[in-house]
XYZ file of C-alpha atoms in Angstrom:
514
model
C -78.294 -28.482 34.452
C -81.525 -28.303 32.487
C -82.139 -30.268 29.312
C -81.189 -28.669 25.997
C -83.723 -28.096 23.202
C -84.664 -29.919 19.999
C -82.007 -31.640 17.832
C -82.744 -31.847 14.094
C -86.392 -30.936 14.808
C -87.278 -34.481 15.925
C -85.183 -35.628 18.860
C -84.318 -34.009 22.174
C -81.621 -34.372 24.799
C -82.559 -35.503 28.227
C -79.090 -35.494 29.763
C -75.716 -33.805 29.422
C -72.209 -35.029 30.216
C -69.658 -32.323 31.042
C -65.878 -32.733 30.697
C -63.898 -30.150 32.626
C -60.201 -29.505 32.043
C -58.242 -27.226 34.340
C -56.044 -24.862 32.354
C -54.381 -21.678 33.646
C -55.615 -18.661 31.746
C -52.069 -17.588 30.872
C -51.378 -20.907 29.128
C -54.688 -20.939 27.285
C -54.072 -17.509 25.829
C -50.422 -18.225 24.869
C -51.321 -21.501 23.197
C -53.787 -19.652 21.018
C -56.272 -22.519 21.294
C -59.372 -22.310 19.081
C -62.195 -24.684 18.124
C -65.280 -24.462 15.968
C -67.317 -26.707 18.268
C -70.305 -24.795 19.619
C -70.045 -26.793 22.846
C -66.655 -25.156 23.744
C -66.592 -22.383 26.347
C -63.933 -20.595 28.374
C -64.495 -19.293 31.889
C -61.847 -16.857 33.073
C -63.456 -16.439 36.486
C -63.231 -20.181 37.315
C -59.924 -20.783 35.422
C -61.168 -23.863 33.523
C -62.510 -24.893 30.135
C -65.812 -26.785 29.984
C -66.583 -29.132 27.100
C -70.225 -30.166 26.991
C -70.889 -33.452 25.207
C -74.594 -34.199 24.672
C -75.594 -37.832 25.042
C -78.776 -38.907 23.315
C -81.485 -40.773 25.175
C -81.347 -44.497 24.484
C -85.076 -44.960 24.424
C -85.521 -42.145 21.858
C -82.432 -42.862 19.721
C -82.074 -46.604 19.047
C -78.247 -46.620 18.222
C -77.187 -45.147 21.530
C -74.019 -47.250 21.985
C -72.661 -46.325 18.531
C -73.252 -42.609 19.093
C -71.681 -42.815 22.536
C -68.477 -44.305 21.108
C -68.391 -41.693 18.375
C -68.835 -38.842 20.820
C -66.158 -40.241 23.151
C -63.782 -40.486 20.176
C -64.451 -36.876 19.214
C -64.036 -35.730 22.796
C -60.769 -37.668 23.108
C -59.334 -36.044 19.958
C -60.182 -32.584 21.230
C -58.653 -33.286 24.617
C -55.538 -34.699 22.920
C -55.191 -31.565 20.772
C -55.597 -29.347 23.829
C -52.922 -31.306 25.672
C -50.589 -31.095 22.667
C -50.976 -27.313 22.473
C -50.545 -27.018 26.227
C -47.279 -28.953 26.618
C -44.858 -26.570 24.932
C -46.148 -23.263 26.335
C -46.683 -24.724 29.782
C -43.198 -26.207 29.712
C -41.703 -22.913 28.586
C -43.359 -20.988 31.377
C -42.169 -23.529 33.952
C -38.598 -23.297 32.537
C -38.646 -19.518 32.874
C -39.664 -19.963 36.514
C -37.507 -22.886 37.660
C -34.485 -23.055 35.241
C -33.088 -19.578 35.714
C -29.446 -20.745 35.984
C -29.727 -22.610 32.677
C -30.845 -19.454 30.915
C -27.942 -17.562 32.481
C -25.413 -20.144 31.280
C -26.873 -20.225 27.786
C -26.810 -16.442 27.626
C -23.161 -16.276 28.674
C -22.161 -19.028 26.245
C -23.904 -17.441 23.248
C -22.486 -14.016 24.113
C -18.953 -15.400 24.392
C -19.276 -17.246 21.063
C -20.509 -14.093 19.354
C -17.691 -12.019 20.854
C -15.115 -14.551 19.593
C -16.658 -14.490 16.115
C -16.625 -10.692 16.129
C -12.980 -10.615 17.222
C -11.974 -13.066 14.478
C -13.840 -11.090 11.849
C -12.300 -7.836 13.087
C -8.802 -9.280 12.568
C -9.707 -10.361 9.030
C -11.032 -6.870 8.312
C -7.851 -5.233 9.641
C -5.707 -7.528 7.483
C -7.823 -6.682 4.421
C -7.552 -2.947 5.134
C -3.759 -3.235 5.343
C -3.884 -4.647 1.810
C -6.004 -1.671 0.688
C -8.997 -3.945 0.068
C -12.600 -2.768 0.233
C -14.614 -4.233 3.125
C -18.003 -5.641 2.135
C -20.950 -3.576 3.328
C -22.749 -6.645 4.685
C -19.708 -7.426 6.860
C -19.614 -3.865 8.202
C -23.350 -4.064 8.953
C -22.966 -7.397 10.769
C -20.099 -6.085 12.896
C -22.107 -2.995 13.834
C -25.082 -5.160 14.796
C -22.928 -7.572 16.797
C -21.234 -4.743 18.685
C -24.587 -3.112 19.347
C -26.181 -6.313 20.674
C -23.210 -7.132 22.899
C -23.189 -3.616 24.332
C -26.965 -3.732 24.744
C -26.669 -6.904 26.829
C -24.774 -5.170 29.647
C -27.930 -4.121 31.533
C -29.037 -7.773 31.514
C -25.673 -8.863 32.926
C -26.020 -6.303 35.687
C -29.546 -7.552 36.342
C -28.269 -11.122 36.745
C -26.030 -9.992 39.575
C -28.893 -8.173 41.261
C -31.387 -11.031 40.969
C -32.595 -10.995 44.571
C -35.108 -12.861 46.748
C -38.495 -11.886 48.099
C -37.620 -13.641 51.384
C -34.321 -14.930 52.701
C -35.283 -18.463 51.578
C -37.400 -17.785 48.466
C -36.340 -16.387 45.053
C -38.134 -13.326 43.723
C -40.366 -15.349 41.410
C -41.822 -12.676 39.162
C -38.495 -10.892 38.650
C -36.731 -14.193 37.964
C -39.461 -15.179 35.497
C -39.102 -11.928 33.525
C -35.305 -12.053 33.575
C -35.231 -15.653 32.334
C -37.504 -14.704 29.469
C -35.300 -11.728 28.540
C -32.161 -13.876 28.698
C -33.730 -16.477 26.420
C -34.656 -13.802 23.868
C -31.177 -12.262 23.925
C -29.522 -15.682 23.601
C -31.595 -16.371 20.498
C -30.504 -13.010 19.024
C -26.849 -13.905 19.669
C -27.341 -17.337 18.110
C -28.857 -15.936 14.907
C -26.070 -13.360 14.541
C -23.472 -16.067 15.044
C -25.180 -18.229 12.439
C -25.130 -15.346 9.935
C -21.401 -14.812 10.452
C -20.663 -18.264 9.043
C -22.008 -17.131 5.663
C -19.074 -14.749 5.098
C -16.664 -16.627 2.834
C -14.575 -13.455 2.573
C -14.820 -10.052 4.202
C -13.489 -7.864 1.405
C -13.078 -7.301 -2.302
C -10.130 -5.935 -4.216
C -10.545 -2.187 -4.007
C -10.458 0.074 -7.019
C -8.934 3.161 -5.431
C -8.855 6.502 -7.133
C -5.752 6.409 -9.382
C -2.863 8.441 -8.002
C -2.575 10.469 -11.176
C -6.110 11.756 -10.608
C -5.606 12.862 -7.017
C -5.870 16.618 -6.477
C -2.451 18.152 -7.171
C -0.764 21.529 -6.879
C 1.259 20.803 -10.014
C -1.424 22.236 -12.278
C -0.838 25.947 -12.847
C -3.620 27.639 -14.696
C -2.892 29.837 -17.705
C -4.999 31.363 -20.439
C -3.954 28.638 -22.864
C -4.546 25.772 -20.402
C -7.941 27.191 -19.376
C -9.074 27.379 -23.006
C -7.826 23.850 -23.706
C -9.452 22.553 -20.536
C -12.842 24.012 -21.451
C -12.667 22.584 -24.963
C -11.837 19.115 -23.654
C -14.617 19.147 -21.041
C -17.168 20.268 -23.657
C -16.045 17.461 -25.960
C -16.346 14.892 -23.148
C -19.967 15.935 -22.627
C -20.740 15.724 -26.367
C -22.222 12.316 -27.250
C -21.100 12.758 -30.860
C -17.413 12.975 -29.883
C -15.559 9.874 -28.709
C -11.940 10.617 -29.744
C -10.212 13.804 -28.550
C -6.634 14.817 -29.277
C -4.583 17.270 -27.186
C -1.625 18.523 -29.184
C 1.327 20.650 -28.042
C 5.103 20.801 -28.022
C 7.133 18.827 -25.508
C 7.103 20.281 -22.011
C 4.106 22.548 -22.626
C 2.043 20.768 -19.949
C -0.123 18.250 -21.837
C 0.291 15.465 -19.274
C -0.422 17.797 -16.367
C -3.541 19.101 -18.109
C -5.042 15.683 -18.896
C -4.392 14.601 -15.297
C -6.381 17.631 -14.198
C -9.147 16.636 -16.632
C -9.129 13.149 -15.115
C -9.314 14.592 -11.596
C -12.328 16.751 -12.457
C -14.003 13.855 -14.298
C -13.636 11.706 -11.168
C -14.880 14.451 -8.836
C -17.899 15.249 -11.014
C -18.584 11.528 -11.568
C -18.803 12.061 -15.317
C -17.414 8.566 -15.839
C -17.557 5.562 -13.501
C -14.136 4.489 -14.779
C -11.205 6.767 -15.731
C -7.995 5.040 -16.861
C -4.656 6.507 -17.924
C -1.701 4.863 -19.648
C 1.542 6.270 -21.060
C 2.177 5.034 -24.598
C 5.589 6.654 -25.394
C 7.672 6.341 -28.574
C 7.951 2.555 -28.424
C 4.586 1.302 -27.148
C 4.613 -1.918 -25.151
C 1.144 -3.429 -25.599
C 1.630 -5.941 -22.783
C 2.578 -3.231 -20.284
C -0.420 -1.101 -21.269
C -2.754 -4.101 -20.899
C -1.403 -4.966 -17.448
C -1.586 -1.336 -16.333
C -5.259 -1.054 -17.260
C -6.106 -4.479 -15.854
C -4.465 -3.648 -12.509
C -6.511 -0.473 -12.187
C -9.667 -2.466 -12.935
C -8.774 -5.234 -10.487
C -8.701 -7.679 -13.410
C -6.287 -10.624 -13.438
C -5.003 -11.164 -16.991
C -1.730 -12.840 -16.051
C -3.227 -16.248 -16.837
C -3.332 -15.229 -20.502
C 0.016 -15.760 -22.233
C -0.652 -13.862 -25.454
C -1.532 -10.283 -26.312
C -4.735 -11.336 -28.156
C -5.825 -13.410 -25.139
C -5.225 -10.521 -22.743
C -6.898 -8.105 -25.165
C -10.035 -10.251 -25.337
C -10.268 -10.498 -21.536
C -9.667 -6.754 -21.109
C -12.269 -5.936 -23.776
C -14.894 -8.087 -22.036
C -14.220 -6.338 -18.731
C -14.342 -2.820 -20.207
C -17.601 -3.538 -22.038
C -19.216 -4.141 -18.648
C -18.692 -0.425 -17.884
C -21.443 1.772 -19.291
C -19.308 4.944 -19.530
C -15.543 5.346 -19.273
C -12.711 7.719 -20.162
C -9.358 6.321 -21.286
C -6.413 8.744 -21.405
C -3.496 7.721 -23.639
C -0.531 9.979 -22.930
C 2.492 10.722 -25.120
C 1.369 9.099 -28.363
C 3.967 9.159 -31.166
C 2.339 6.976 -33.803
C -0.942 5.311 -34.737
C -2.278 2.942 -32.046
C -4.418 -0.102 -32.769
C -6.935 0.053 -29.913
C -8.248 -3.450 -30.689
C -4.742 -4.867 -30.243
C -4.694 -3.486 -26.695
C -8.254 -4.582 -25.936
C -10.005 -1.194 -25.813
C -13.607 -1.406 -27.122
C -14.365 1.675 -29.147
C -16.803 3.150 -31.656
C -19.606 0.767 -32.567
C -18.085 -1.810 -30.207
C -18.670 0.496 -27.202
C -20.436 3.850 -27.592
C -19.812 4.749 -23.962
C -16.000 4.726 -24.304
C -14.215 8.045 -24.878
C -10.517 8.357 -25.703
C -8.387 11.395 -24.808
C -4.853 11.252 -26.230
C -1.891 13.621 -25.988
C 0.722 14.039 -28.697
C 3.359 16.433 -29.961
C 2.437 15.671 -33.570
C -0.791 17.038 -34.979
C -0.661 14.383 -37.718
C -1.319 11.757 -35.029
C -4.678 13.379 -34.270
C -5.600 12.955 -37.939
C -4.432 9.340 -38.188
C -6.347 8.461 -34.992
C -9.445 10.154 -36.488
C -9.978 12.559 -33.602
C -13.327 14.323 -33.915
C -11.847 17.226 -31.970
C -8.244 18.396 -31.744
C -7.286 20.809 -28.969
C -4.064 22.847 -29.158
C -2.137 23.693 -25.993
C 0.074 26.712 -26.571
C 3.099 27.873 -24.614
C 2.778 30.394 -21.801
C 2.832 34.095 -22.469
C 5.869 36.020 -21.177
C 3.991 37.315 -18.145
C 2.528 33.871 -17.331
C 5.971 32.319 -17.729
C 7.528 34.860 -15.355
C 4.878 34.207 -12.694
C 5.485 30.446 -12.840
C 9.253 30.910 -12.861
C 9.254 33.274 -9.854
C 7.124 30.840 -7.829
C 9.552 27.947 -8.393
C 12.683 30.079 -7.985
C 11.375 31.659 -4.770
C 12.064 35.218 -5.930
C 10.988 38.259 -3.908
C 9.606 41.501 -5.335
C 12.228 43.703 -3.662
C 15.239 42.108 -5.367
C 15.170 44.125 -8.576
C 18.621 43.098 -9.871
C 17.939 39.379 -9.496
C 14.482 39.763 -10.988
C 16.003 41.399 -14.078
C 18.324 38.437 -14.635
C 15.494 36.039 -13.840
C 13.378 37.525 -16.624
C 16.209 36.900 -19.100
C 16.538 33.291 -17.894
C 12.770 32.805 -18.113
C 12.803 34.005 -21.728
C 15.335 31.291 -22.565
C 12.806 28.739 -21.302
C 10.521 29.914 -24.127
C 7.282 29.582 -22.225
C 7.628 25.840 -21.562
C 6.292 24.965 -18.093
C 8.650 21.992 -17.684
C 11.667 24.218 -18.407
C 10.471 27.049 -16.190
C 9.817 24.733 -13.244
C 13.063 22.784 -13.638
C 15.381 25.785 -14.017
C 13.539 27.799 -11.364
C 13.994 25.077 -8.753
C 17.643 24.542 -9.779
C 18.469 28.238 -9.248
C 16.505 28.648 -6.029
C 18.588 30.413 -3.335
C 21.547 30.811 -5.735
C 23.665 33.980 -5.927
C 23.387 36.635 -8.612
C 26.656 35.399 -10.137
C 25.226 31.904 -10.505
C 22.096 33.331 -12.106
C 24.249 35.208 -14.652
C 26.199 32.024 -15.412
C 22.968 30.048 -15.879
C 21.677 32.615 -18.349
C 24.917 32.469 -20.336
C 24.913 28.659 -20.511
C 21.269 28.479 -21.592
C 21.788 31.076 -24.287
C 24.880 29.369 -25.703
C 23.688 25.770 -25.314
C 23.945 23.652 -28.456
C 22.667 20.155 -29.227
C 24.047 19.257 -32.625
C 22.269 15.902 -32.696
C 18.880 17.611 -32.281
C 18.995 20.161 -35.070
C 16.025 18.504 -36.805
C 13.853 18.835 -33.700
C 14.141 22.523 -32.897
C 11.342 22.600 -30.304
C 13.072 20.040 -28.063
C 16.323 21.997 -27.718
C 15.001 24.365 -25.083
C 13.615 21.613 -22.875
C 16.820 19.582 -23.076
C 18.981 22.611 -22.420
C 16.980 23.371 -19.289
C 17.161 19.782 -18.098
C 20.928 19.739 -18.705
C 21.291 22.918 -16.671
C 19.252 21.369 -13.840
C 21.508 18.297 -13.923
C 24.648 20.425 -13.788
C 23.362 22.172 -10.680
C 23.015 18.933 -8.714
C 25.258 19.313 -5.683
C 27.356 16.134 -5.693
C 28.716 13.595 -8.158
C 26.885 10.868 -6.211
C 23.563 12.586 -6.854
C 24.414 13.010 -10.532
C 25.356 9.340 -10.841
C 22.100 8.318 -9.148
C 20.252 10.454 -11.694
C 22.105 8.779 -14.573
C 21.324 5.322 -13.153
C 17.652 6.120 -13.707
C 18.411 6.112 -17.437
C 18.907 2.345 -17.213
C 15.166 1.931 -16.841
C 12.647 2.159 -19.698
C 10.836 5.386 -20.503
C 7.989 6.223 -18.090
C 8.977 3.288 -15.881
C 7.995 3.430 -12.223
C 11.434 2.811 -10.714
C 11.360 0.757 -7.464
C 13.485 2.398 -4.761
C 14.947 -0.975 -3.754
C 16.222 -1.626 -7.295
C 17.777 1.835 -7.548
C 19.373 1.360 -4.108
C 21.001 -1.919 -5.230
C 22.534 -0.146 -8.224
C 23.898 2.685 -6.088
C 25.419 0.165 -3.648
C 26.946 -1.687 -6.596
C 28.538 1.566 -7.761
C 29.874 2.072 -4.220
C 27.952 5.265 -3.631
C 27.325 4.161 -0.026
C 30.728 3.079 1.210
C 29.912 3.699 4.864
C 26.908 1.322 5.066
C 26.912 -2.403 5.788
C 23.687 -3.461 4.050
C 21.221 -2.419 1.347
C 18.673 -1.797 4.088
C 20.977 0.764 5.713
C 21.593 2.420 2.344
C 17.861 2.677 1.714
C 17.419 4.635 4.944
C-alpha cells in the first residue's frame, strides 16, 4: 500500500499497519455496528472489515513508543466492542441453525402454559356469568388474543412435522433456520400473553342489569288519558327547570304501569344513566328503600348499622352519577328524601324525582313543579281492554251485552277491568250474569269514607271468589302474611302451604315446590 498524505500539515506517514477481522456480512448488518473512525471500512465482496491504524515514523516523530501504545489501546477497544456486538447476534444465528429441537420444546411448553391459563380464565368467566356479573373488557380482549394466537400457531405445528432433509443424512438447513426463528418469535408472543394474564386479580365486576320493572312489557295498554300523561311526564323530564314531578290518580287507574313505561323509555333513549324505582306504600320503611336502591347500584351498605349511616353512603354514591331518575311509587305522605339518602335540589341538580300518589295534596307537600293527572278510561277504552282480557269474540252478541254491563261496574279502572276480565274468561253466560249482579250489589261498609276504592276491592273480591279450589284461595290468603309490596319468595310460600297441609300427597318441600 502507498503512503498516506500529510498529517497536521507537518508530519507524514511512511507506513501503515492493517488489522483485518473476518465477520460474516449477515452478522455485521444485524449487529448494527457503527464507528466514527475514518479508518473503518466494510468490504462486502471480501466478507471482512479492515481497520487501518497509521503508525508514525520514529525518526520524524520523536515519541514513537508512546503513540504506538496509544494506538494499540484504541485499536484494542474497537476490536473488543466489535466482538461484544458480534457475540449475541452470532450466537442467535447459530442457535437457529443447530438448536432446532430446543426451539420446538420451548414453543410447545409456552403454548401449553398459555392454553392452561386460558382454560382457567374461561372457567372463572363462566362462573362469573352464572352469577350475572359483568366480564371485564380487558379480560375478553385477552381471551380473544390468546385464542387467536393459539389457533394461528397450527400452521407452525404442521411445519414442525414436515421439517425434512435436503439429503438423507443432512437437515434442510435453510428451512430449519427459518422455522427455528419463527418458533422463537411465537414462543415469545405466548410468554408475553401468559405474563399479562397474571395481572387479572378478578375477571368481572358486579353487573348493573336493566331493572326488571323497566323491561319492555305488554302490560301497558295505551289510552287517550295515559298518552297525554306520558307526554307531559316526558316533557317535564327534558325540562332542566323541573326536578320533581307528581303523577296523581285514583287507585287502580294505572299509575304504576305508566311510570314503569316511562322508565323503560328513559332507559331505551338513554335519557338518564341511572333509573331507580322504589315502592314507598302507606307505611314507608326507610331501611328497605335504602337497601333496594343500593342493590340496584351494586352498593354494599350492609356494613352501616344506622339509617343515617346508610343514607350518607347512598348519597355519596348517587352524587357520582351526573344524571338520574328516581321513581317513588305509591306515596301516601310527605317523604324526607335526605333521610333516605337521595341528593336533590341544590345538593344534586342532575337528580329528577317522579312520584305517584292517589292524593293530590301529596304533590303540593312534596313541592312538585309539575303535577300530571291520570284519568280513568273512557267507556269505549274500558270495553276494549275488558274484551281483550276476557277473550270475547265479536259474534257473541248476548255475552258482549252482559260484558258491557260488567265493564261499566269496573268504572274505567284498568286494574278492575283486567282482573274481572281474566276471572270470567271462558265462563258461561249464567256466570257472567251472576258476576254482574254481585258487582252491582257489593257493599264494603268499612270503606264508606273511601268511595273510589270500593270498585277496585269489589272487583278483586270477585276475582278471589272465582278461584277454582279452596287450596288456591288459601294460598292467596297466605300472601297476606307478607308486608305490602313484598317480593314473596316461592320457597317461603311453599313452606306455609305445606304447614297448612295443602300438599298431603308429597313427602318433602322440594316435591311440593315442583
